[in-house]
mmCIF file of C-alpha atoms in Angstrom:
data_model
loop_
_atom_site.group_PDB
_atom_site.id
_atom_site.type_symbol
_atom_site.label_atom_id
_atom_site.label_comp_id
_atom_site.label_asym_id
_atom_site.label_seq_id
_atom_site.Cartn_x
_atom_site.Cartn_y
_atom_site.Cartn_z
ATOM 1 C CA VAL A 1 35.140 11.216 -124.951
ATOM 2 C CA GLY A 2 32.499 8.079 -124.406
ATOM 3 C CA SER A 3 29.870 9.891 -126.038
ATOM 4 C CA ARG A 4 32.014 11.067 -129.137
ATOM 5 C CA VAL A 5 33.002 7.353 -129.497
ATOM 6 C CA ARG A 6 29.549 6.126 -129.496
ATOM 7 C CA ALA A 7 28.352 8.515 -131.948
ATOM 8 C CA LEU A 8 31.064 7.353 -134.314
ATOM 9 C CA GLU A 9 30.234 3.841 -133.677
ATOM 10 C CA LEU A 10 26.721 4.939 -134.591
ATOM 11 C CA LEU A 11 27.500 6.456 -137.842
ATOM 12 C CA GLN A 12 29.798 3.462 -138.666
ATOM 13 C CA LEU A 13 26.587 1.485 -138.619
ATOM 14 C CA LEU A 14 24.324 3.964 -140.523
ATOM 15 C CA LEU A 15 26.904 3.872 -143.337
ATOM 16 C CA ALA A 16 27.164 0.489 -143.550
ATOM 17 C CA LEU A 17 23.497 -0.101 -143.543
ATOM 18 C CA ALA A 18 23.366 2.699 -146.441
ATOM 19 C CA ALA A 19 26.132 0.967 -148.436
ATOM 20 C CA ALA A 20 24.452 -2.520 -147.936
ATOM 21 C CA ASP A 21 21.258 -1.069 -149.196
ATOM 22 C CA THR A 22 22.772 0.859 -152.428
ATOM 23 C CA GLY A 23 24.443 -2.586 -153.242
ATOM 24 C CA GLY A 24 21.259 -4.141 -153.446
ATOM 25 C CA ALA A 25 21.141 -5.930 -149.934
ATOM 26 C CA ASP A 26 18.244 -6.341 -147.903
ATOM 27 C CA THR A 27 18.335 -4.368 -144.641
ATOM 28 C CA GLY A 28 15.412 -5.885 -143.008
ATOM 29 C CA GLY A 29 13.067 -2.924 -142.887
ATOM 30 C CA GLY A 30 11.889 -0.429 -140.379
ATOM 31 C CA ALA A 31 14.495 1.494 -138.878
ATOM 32 C CA ALA A 32 17.548 0.536 -140.846
ATOM 33 C CA ASP A 33 15.464 1.714 -143.567
ATOM 34 C CA SER A 34 14.432 4.931 -142.103
ATOM 35 C CA ALA A 35 18.389 5.458 -141.381
ATOM 36 C CA VAL A 36 19.804 4.145 -144.745
ATOM 37 C CA SER A 37 16.936 6.898 -146.515
ATOM 38 C CA ALA A 38 18.016 9.342 -144.556
ATOM 39 C CA LEU A 39 22.003 8.837 -145.348
ATOM 40 C CA ASP A 40 21.391 7.580 -149.192
ATOM 41 C CA ALA A 41 23.083 10.902 -151.179
ATOM 42 C CA ARG A 42 23.307 9.116 -154.239
ATOM 43 C CA GLY A 43 19.888 10.167 -155.521
ATOM 44 C CA ALA A 44 18.783 12.611 -152.664
ATOM 45 C CA SER A 45 18.332 16.339 -151.996
ATOM 46 C CA ALA A 46 20.655 18.775 -151.419
ATOM 47 C CA ASP A 47 19.432 18.761 -147.698
ATOM 48 C CA ALA A 48 21.418 15.016 -148.002
ATOM 49 C CA SER A 49 24.366 16.214 -149.398
ATOM 50 C CA ARG A 50 25.093 18.784 -146.137
ATOM 51 C CA SER A 51 24.324 16.238 -144.228
ATOM 52 C CA MET A 52 27.179 13.663 -145.873
ATOM 53 C CA ALA A 53 29.483 17.062 -145.989
ATOM 54 C CA ALA A 54 28.575 17.714 -142.197
ATOM 55 C CA LEU A 55 29.387 13.567 -141.756
ATOM 56 C CA SER A 56 32.505 13.837 -143.698
ATOM 57 C CA ARG A 57 33.727 16.931 -141.326
ATOM 58 C CA ALA A 58 32.566 15.155 -138.518
ATOM 59 C CA VAL A 59 35.024 12.103 -139.364
ATOM 60 C CA ARG A 60 37.611 14.397 -140.411
ATOM 61 C CA SER A 61 37.744 16.235 -136.894
ATOM 62 C CA ALA A 62 37.368 12.846 -134.854
ATOM 63 C CA LEU A 63 40.664 11.386 -137.236
ATOM 64 C CA LEU A 64 42.113 14.372 -135.715
ATOM 65 C CA ASP A 65 41.378 14.381 -131.833
ATOM 66 C CA ALA A 66 43.549 14.128 -128.984
ATOM 67 C CA ASN A 67 42.120 11.056 -127.659
ATOM 68 C CA SER A 68 43.311 7.640 -129.298
ATOM 69 C CA SER A 69 39.827 5.720 -128.481
ATOM 70 C CA VAL A 70 38.004 8.774 -130.629
ATOM 71 C CA ARG A 71 40.627 8.175 -133.454
ATOM 72 C CA ALA A 72 40.342 4.795 -133.530
ATOM 73 C CA ALA A 73 36.468 4.671 -133.753
ATOM 74 C CA ALA A 74 36.801 7.517 -136.194
ATOM 75 C CA ARG A 75 39.012 5.207 -139.001
ATOM 76 C CA ALA A 76 36.335 2.446 -138.455
ATOM 77 C CA ALA A 77 33.564 5.293 -138.953
ATOM 78 C CA PHE A 78 36.203 6.326 -142.346
ATOM 79 C CA GLY A 79 35.828 2.984 -143.712
ATOM 80 C CA ALA A 80 32.307 2.657 -143.733
ATOM 81 C CA LEU A 81 32.222 6.296 -145.017
ATOM 82 C CA GLU A 82 34.994 4.901 -147.897
ATOM 83 C CA ARG A 83 32.603 1.908 -148.628
ATOM 84 C CA PHE A 84 29.402 4.276 -149.098
ATOM 85 C CA GLU A 85 31.215 7.509 -150.530
ATOM 86 C CA PRO A 86 34.389 6.943 -151.754
ATOM 87 C CA ALA A 87 34.666 10.488 -153.138
ATOM 88 C CA ARG A 88 33.733 11.999 -149.864
ATOM 89 C CA ALA A 89 36.647 9.763 -148.184
ATOM 90 C CA VAL A 90 39.101 11.009 -150.498
ATOM 91 C CA GLU A 91 38.166 14.644 -149.424
ATOM 92 C CA VAL A 92 38.466 13.573 -146.004
ATOM 93 C CA LEU A 93 42.046 12.228 -146.501
ATOM 94 C CA GLY A 94 42.921 14.933 -148.581
ATOM 95 C CA GLY A 95 42.141 17.082 -145.508
ATOM 96 C CA LEU A 96 44.027 15.264 -143.314
ATOM 97 C CA ASP A 97 48.021 15.809 -142.608
ATOM 98 C CA SER A 98 50.742 13.380 -143.746
ATOM 99 C CA PRO A 99 51.022 11.671 -140.397
ATOM 100 C CA SER A 100 47.092 11.341 -139.874
ATOM 101 C CA ARG A 101 46.688 10.221 -143.341
ATOM 102 C CA ARG A 102 49.243 7.220 -143.317
ATOM 103 C CA ARG A 103 47.291 6.137 -140.046
ATOM 104 C CA VAL A 104 43.998 5.972 -141.380
ATOM 105 C CA GLU A 105 45.426 4.346 -144.596
ATOM 106 C CA ALA A 106 47.404 1.567 -143.022
ATOM 107 C CA ALA A 107 44.157 0.953 -140.301
ATOM 108 C CA THR A 108 41.767 0.827 -143.456
ATOM 109 C CA GLY A 109 43.652 -1.007 -145.985
ATOM 110 C CA THR A 110 43.156 2.588 -147.955
ATOM 111 C CA PRO A 111 45.907 2.841 -150.928
ATOM 112 C CA PRO A 112 48.472 5.520 -150.534
ATOM 113 C CA SER A 113 47.226 8.652 -151.691
ATOM 114 C CA SER A 114 49.057 10.785 -154.114
ATOM 115 C CA PRO A 115 51.481 13.611 -152.756
ATOM 116 C CA ALA A 116 49.179 15.837 -154.732
ATOM 117 C CA ALA A 117 46.149 15.044 -152.302
#
C-alpha cells in the first residue's frame, strides 16, 4: 500500500509539473523538464498518448482501491490529471461507479457529471 501511495504522489507531482509547463511556467530545468517532456501528450507522439492512457487507467484503478490511503492519493493524482489533461479526467470519471464518482467530484471540486456520463 505504501509504495502505491508513493507512486500516486509522484504521478501527481509529474502531472503538476507538466501542467505548469504547458501553462508557460518556468519549471527550473533539469529533471523537471525531462519529466514534463515525457508526459506532454498535447504535442507528443503515439507513445506519449499510450503512456497517458496507462496513467489514466492507473488513477482509475487506484480510485477504486479497497485501501482508503490509496484512494486519497488517487484523488489528489486525479486533480493533477484534471488540470493537465481534462479530457482524460472526464474519461476516468466516466469509468467510475456513481458513489466513487461523487467522492472524487466532492474531493476535487469537479462539477458533478451528467447522468449520461
